[in-house]
Amino acid sequence: MAGVEELQVRRVGGTGVPIRGDDVDTDQILPARFLKEVTFENMADYLFYDARRDEDGTLNDHPLNRFEGARIMVVNDNFGCGSSREHAPQAIDRWGIDGIVGESFAEIFQGNCESLGLPAATADPDEVAALQDWIDEHPDGEIALDVEEETLSYGDRTVAVEIDDAMREALVEGIWDTTALMRSNLDATRETAAKLPYVDG
């Protein structure tokens, strides 16, 4: 079982993928028909499933098809709006994305990212647009998102980003996975539970 140190997310990086457009909702990110699966195991296969395909089912020039292996997703305003389905960030995480930078995120989507240890950082719209353009011009260029310092570095630029205080603390301190924390402290959890008057056995 992973300890707190293993769960710390202080810095993530890699190549980027620009996903342009405001109000990209969770049904675009993970179409509703795939919610019937009982586990998240195959969610990566369904990430932007419809947007990545033409009507005949063949893959098109969607950014995820062009920027294979990208680790940093760069999005625009109100990303992850719509339904609160956890499947959307699960699909992003399982695709291999280690961090998301955008103008803004829907609140529930952002919270679901935190529960997966997936940083969601915001930046000025002009900075986001500049980064998306830079990725297009430098598909193999490295991007570094420093969660602890709240900075983003690429090329010869370092810009300030913002990460919600609760998310930043949870990631940096390695306390975002509450299930793992309870399991790693199972004896203490059971001892506390035994003292509660409403717990039977």
mmCIF file of C-alpha atoms in Angstrom, residues 2-188:
data_model
loop_
_atom_site.group_PDB
_atom_site.id
_atom_site.type_symbol
_atom_site.label_atom_id
_atom_site.label_comp_id
_atom_site.label_asym_id
_atom_site.label_seq_id
_atom_site.Cartn_x
_atom_site.Cartn_y
_atom_site.Cartn_z
ATOM 1 C CA ALA A 2 1.364 3.388 -0.988
ATOM 2 C CA GLY A 3 2.495 5.647 1.835
ATOM 3 C CA VAL A 4 2.123 9.428 1.957
ATOM 4 C CA GLU A 5 5.567 10.047 0.438
ATOM 5 C CA GLU A 6 4.755 7.856 -2.554
ATOM 6 C CA LEU A 7 1.529 9.784 -3.113
ATOM 7 C CA GLN A 8 3.128 13.230 -3.113
ATOM 8 C CA VAL A 9 2.632 15.101 -6.392
ATOM 9 C CA ARG A 10 4.979 18.064 -6.415
ATOM 10 C CA ARG A 11 5.988 18.304 -10.064
ATOM 11 C CA VAL A 12 4.711 16.716 -13.268
ATOM 12 C CA GLY A 13 5.892 17.120 -16.812
ATOM 13 C CA GLY A 14 6.230 15.859 -20.331
ATOM 14 C CA THR A 15 4.999 16.828 -23.759
ATOM 15 C CA GLY A 16 1.682 18.594 -24.167
ATOM 16 C CA VAL A 17 -1.622 18.245 -25.989
ATOM 17 C CA PRO A 18 -3.843 21.272 -26.697
ATOM 18 C CA ILE A 19 -7.598 20.696 -26.418
ATOM 19 C CA ARG A 20 -9.140 23.923 -27.680
ATOM 20 C CA GLY A 21 -12.638 25.184 -26.966
ATOM 21 C CA ASP A 22 -14.653 26.645 -24.102
ATOM 22 C CA ASP A 23 -17.285 24.685 -22.172
ATOM 23 C CA VAL A 24 -15.961 21.256 -23.114
ATOM 24 C CA ASP A 25 -18.341 19.128 -21.064
ATOM 25 C CA THR A 26 -17.970 15.709 -19.505
ATOM 26 C CA ASP A 27 -20.144 14.096 -22.181
ATOM 27 C CA GLN A 28 -17.626 15.178 -24.809
ATOM 28 C CA ILE A 29 -14.760 13.981 -22.643
ATOM 29 C CA LEU A 30 -16.437 10.626 -21.889
ATOM 30 C CA PRO A 31 -19.669 9.904 -23.812
ATOM 31 C CA ALA A 32 -22.572 8.773 -21.629
ATOM 32 C CA ARG A 33 -22.996 5.393 -23.338
ATOM 33 C CA PHE A 34 -19.745 4.214 -21.761
ATOM 34 C CA LEU A 35 -20.963 4.835 -18.207
ATOM 35 C CA LYS A 36 -22.568 1.384 -18.175
ATOM 36 C CA GLU A 37 -19.208 -0.277 -17.512
ATOM 37 C CA VAL A 38 -18.834 -1.293 -13.895
ATOM 38 C CA THR A 39 -15.135 -0.416 -13.561
ATOM 39 C CA PHE A 40 -12.915 2.406 -14.805
ATOM 40 C CA GLU A 41 -10.482 -0.070 -16.361
ATOM 41 C CA ASN A 42 -11.241 0.726 -20.026
ATOM 42 C CA MET A 43 -11.998 4.421 -19.666
ATOM 43 C CA ALA A 44 -8.841 5.519 -21.518
ATOM 44 C CA ASP A 45 -10.215 3.870 -24.661
ATOM 45 C CA TYR A 46 -13.257 6.136 -24.549
ATOM 46 C CA LEU A 47 -11.573 9.488 -23.926
ATOM 47 C CA PHE A 48 -13.042 11.998 -26.435
ATOM 48 C CA TYR A 49 -14.264 8.896 -28.272
ATOM 49 C CA ASP A 50 -16.635 10.661 -30.670
ATOM 50 C CA ALA A 51 -14.462 13.731 -31.221
ATOM 51 C CA ARG A 52 -11.483 11.547 -32.191
ATOM 52 C CA ARG A 53 -13.419 9.725 -34.926
ATOM 53 C CA ASP A 54 -15.111 10.561 -38.204
ATOM 54 C CA GLU A 55 -18.610 9.296 -38.959
ATOM 55 C CA ASP A 56 -17.226 6.061 -40.410
ATOM 56 C CA GLY A 57 -15.320 5.368 -37.197
ATOM 57 C CA THR A 58 -11.818 6.102 -38.492
ATOM 58 C CA LEU A 59 -9.500 8.184 -36.340
ATOM 59 C CA ASN A 60 -9.234 11.812 -37.414
ATOM 60 C CA ASP A 61 -6.760 14.617 -36.676
ATOM 61 C CA HIS A 62 -8.021 15.273 -33.139
ATOM 62 C CA PRO A 63 -5.150 16.467 -30.904
ATOM 63 C CA LEU A 64 -5.155 13.261 -28.855
ATOM 64 C CA ASN A 65 -4.540 11.328 -32.071
ATOM 65 C CA ARG A 66 -1.720 13.667 -33.115
ATOM 66 C CA PHE A 67 0.069 14.230 -29.811
ATOM 67 C CA GLU A 68 0.565 10.648 -28.659
ATOM 68 C CA GLY A 69 2.280 10.183 -25.321
ATOM 69 C CA ALA A 70 1.465 13.696 -24.092
ATOM 70 C CA ARG A 71 1.448 14.154 -20.322
ATOM 71 C CA ILE A 72 0.150 17.727 -19.954
ATOM 72 C CA MET A 73 -3.302 18.629 -21.320
ATOM 73 C CA VAL A 74 -3.903 22.322 -22.047
ATOM 74 C CA VAL A 75 -7.552 23.403 -22.170
ATOM 75 C CA ASN A 76 -9.623 26.577 -22.195
ATOM 76 C CA ASP A 77 -12.514 27.986 -20.166
ATOM 77 C CA ASN A 78 -14.948 25.963 -18.011
ATOM 78 C CA PHE A 79 -13.424 22.610 -18.905
ATOM 79 C CA GLY A 80 -15.248 19.607 -17.457
ATOM 80 C CA CYS A 81 -18.645 21.274 -17.111
ATOM 81 C CA GLY A 82 -21.889 19.338 -17.356
ATOM 82 C CA SER A 83 -22.567 16.180 -15.391
ATOM 83 C CA SER A 84 -20.455 15.261 -12.383
ATOM 84 C CA ARG A 85 -19.324 11.902 -13.780
ATOM 85 C CA GLU A 86 -16.022 10.779 -12.295
ATOM 86 C CA HIS A 87 -15.446 8.787 -15.479
ATOM 87 C CA ALA A 88 -14.216 11.915 -17.304
ATOM 88 C CA PRO A 89 -11.100 12.587 -15.186
ATOM 89 C CA GLN A 90 -10.639 8.824 -14.823
ATOM 90 C CA ALA A 91 -10.379 8.575 -18.631
ATOM 91 C CA ILE A 92 -7.915 11.481 -18.758
ATOM 92 C CA ASP A 93 -5.791 9.992 -15.991
ATOM 93 C CA ARG A 94 -5.802 6.502 -17.496
ATOM 94 C CA TRP A 95 -4.898 7.898 -20.922
ATOM 95 C CA GLY A 96 -1.623 8.961 -19.310
ATOM 96 C CA ILE A 97 -2.196 12.646 -18.604
ATOM 97 C CA ASP A 98 -0.347 13.743 -15.443
ATOM 98 C CA GLY A 99 -1.561 17.343 -15.238
ATOM 99 C CA ILE A 100 -4.067 19.746 -16.796
ATOM 100 C CA VAL A 101 -3.595 23.467 -17.378
ATOM 101 C CA GLY A 102 -6.554 25.618 -18.372
ATOM 102 C CA GLU A 103 -8.336 28.922 -18.049
ATOM 103 C CA SER A 104 -10.874 27.469 -15.601
ATOM 104 C CA PHE A 105 -12.443 24.174 -14.556
ATOM 105 C CA ALA A 106 -15.898 23.132 -13.464
ATOM 106 C CA GLU A 107 -15.828 22.763 -9.675
ATOM 107 C CA ILE A 108 -16.889 19.109 -9.463
ATOM 108 C CA PHE A 109 -14.542 18.102 -12.274
ATOM 109 C CA GLN A 110 -11.688 19.808 -10.443
ATOM 110 C CA GLY A 111 -12.567 17.985 -7.227
ATOM 111 C CA ASN A 112 -12.628 14.668 -9.053
ATOM 112 C CA CYS A 113 -9.178 15.436 -10.454
ATOM 113 C CA GLU A 114 -7.899 16.022 -6.929
ATOM 114 C CA SER A 115 -9.195 12.634 -5.795
ATOM 115 C CA LEU A 116 -7.061 11.034 -8.535
ATOM 116 C CA GLY A 117 -3.908 13.001 -7.763
ATOM 117 C CA LEU A 118 -4.274 14.876 -11.063
ATOM 118 C CA PRO A 119 -3.253 18.547 -10.780
ATOM 119 C CA ALA A 120 -5.594 21.055 -12.452
ATOM 120 C CA ALA A 121 -3.880 24.440 -12.718
ATOM 121 C CA THR A 122 -5.326 27.660 -14.066
ATOM 122 C CA ALA A 123 -3.565 30.407 -15.984
ATOM 123 C CA ASP A 124 -4.408 33.650 -17.734
ATOM 124 C CA PRO A 125 -6.265 33.056 -21.037
ATOM 125 C CA ASP A 126 -3.479 34.681 -23.043
ATOM 126 C CA GLU A 127 -0.909 32.418 -21.395
ATOM 127 C CA VAL A 128 -3.045 29.351 -22.118
ATOM 128 C CA ALA A 129 -3.408 30.341 -25.770
ATOM 129 C CA ALA A 130 0.330 30.981 -26.050
ATOM 130 C CA LEU A 131 1.080 27.553 -24.580
ATOM 131 C CA GLN A 132 -1.367 25.825 -26.930
ATOM 132 C CA ASP A 133 0.284 27.549 -29.908
ATOM 133 C CA TRP A 134 3.734 26.610 -28.611
ATOM 134 C CA ILE A 135 2.722 22.949 -28.353
ATOM 135 C CA ASP A 136 1.514 23.019 -31.954
ATOM 136 C CA GLU A 137 4.894 24.378 -33.006
ATOM 137 C CA HIS A 138 6.921 22.142 -30.658
ATOM 138 C CA PRO A 139 5.082 18.794 -30.382
ATOM 139 C CA ASP A 140 8.105 17.195 -28.716
ATOM 140 C CA GLY A 141 8.725 20.139 -26.391
ATOM 141 C CA GLU A 142 8.831 19.485 -22.655
ATOM 142 C CA ILE A 143 6.471 21.224 -20.240
ATOM 143 C CA ALA A 144 6.988 21.236 -16.463
ATOM 144 C CA LEU A 145 4.175 21.970 -14.019
ATOM 145 C CA ASP A 146 5.523 22.695 -10.542
ATOM 146 C CA VAL A 147 2.610 22.057 -8.191
ATOM 147 C CA GLU A 148 4.445 23.209 -5.101
ATOM 148 C CA GLU A 149 5.709 26.494 -6.579
ATOM 149 C CA GLU A 150 2.675 27.049 -8.842
ATOM 150 C CA THR A 151 4.718 27.661 -11.969
ATOM 151 C CA LEU A 152 4.662 26.316 -15.493
ATOM 152 C CA SER A 153 7.825 26.133 -17.586
ATOM 153 C CA TYR A 154 8.231 25.487 -21.290
ATOM 154 C CA GLY A 155 10.742 26.611 -23.868
ATOM 155 C CA ASP A 156 12.426 29.660 -22.364
ATOM 156 C CA ARG A 157 9.343 30.752 -20.421
ATOM 157 C CA THR A 158 8.201 30.297 -16.839
ATOM 158 C CA VAL A 159 4.738 31.588 -15.989
ATOM 159 C CA ALA A 160 2.656 31.679 -12.843
ATOM 160 C CA VAL A 161 -0.318 29.343 -12.499
ATOM 161 C CA GLU A 162 -2.879 28.922 -9.742
ATOM 162 C CA ILE A 163 -3.874 25.679 -8.058
ATOM 163 C CA ASP A 164 -6.755 25.566 -5.613
ATOM 164 C CA ASP A 165 -5.292 25.700 -2.084
ATOM 165 C CA ALA A 166 -6.979 22.478 -0.945
ATOM 166 C CA MET A 167 -5.859 20.626 -4.071
ATOM 167 C CA ARG A 168 -2.306 21.931 -3.833
ATOM 168 C CA GLU A 169 -2.013 20.924 -0.171
ATOM 169 C CA ALA A 170 -3.462 17.460 -0.805
ATOM 170 C CA LEU A 171 -1.128 16.820 -3.739
ATOM 171 C CA VAL A 172 2.054 18.210 -2.195
ATOM 172 C CA GLU A 173 1.447 16.513 1.150
ATOM 173 C CA GLY A 174 0.383 13.237 -0.493
ATOM 174 C CA ILE A 175 -3.012 13.118 1.217
ATOM 175 C CA TRP A 176 -5.270 13.176 -1.860
ATOM 176 C CA ASP A 177 -5.996 9.421 -1.798
ATOM 177 C CA THR A 178 -8.134 9.093 1.324
ATOM 178 C CA THR A 179 -8.752 5.379 0.758
ATOM 179 C CA ALA A 180 -5.030 4.645 0.645
ATOM 180 C CA LEU A 181 -4.498 6.760 3.767
ATOM 181 C CA MET A 182 -7.147 4.849 5.717
ATOM 182 C CA ARG A 183 -5.760 1.501 4.595
ATOM 183 C CA SER A 184 -2.220 2.478 5.542
ATOM 184 C CA ASN A 185 -3.525 3.456 8.974
ATOM 185 C CA LEU A 186 -6.002 0.609 9.303
ATOM 186 C CA ASP A 187 -5.217 -0.198 12.937
ATOM 187 C CA ALA A 188 -5.708 3.407 14.010
#
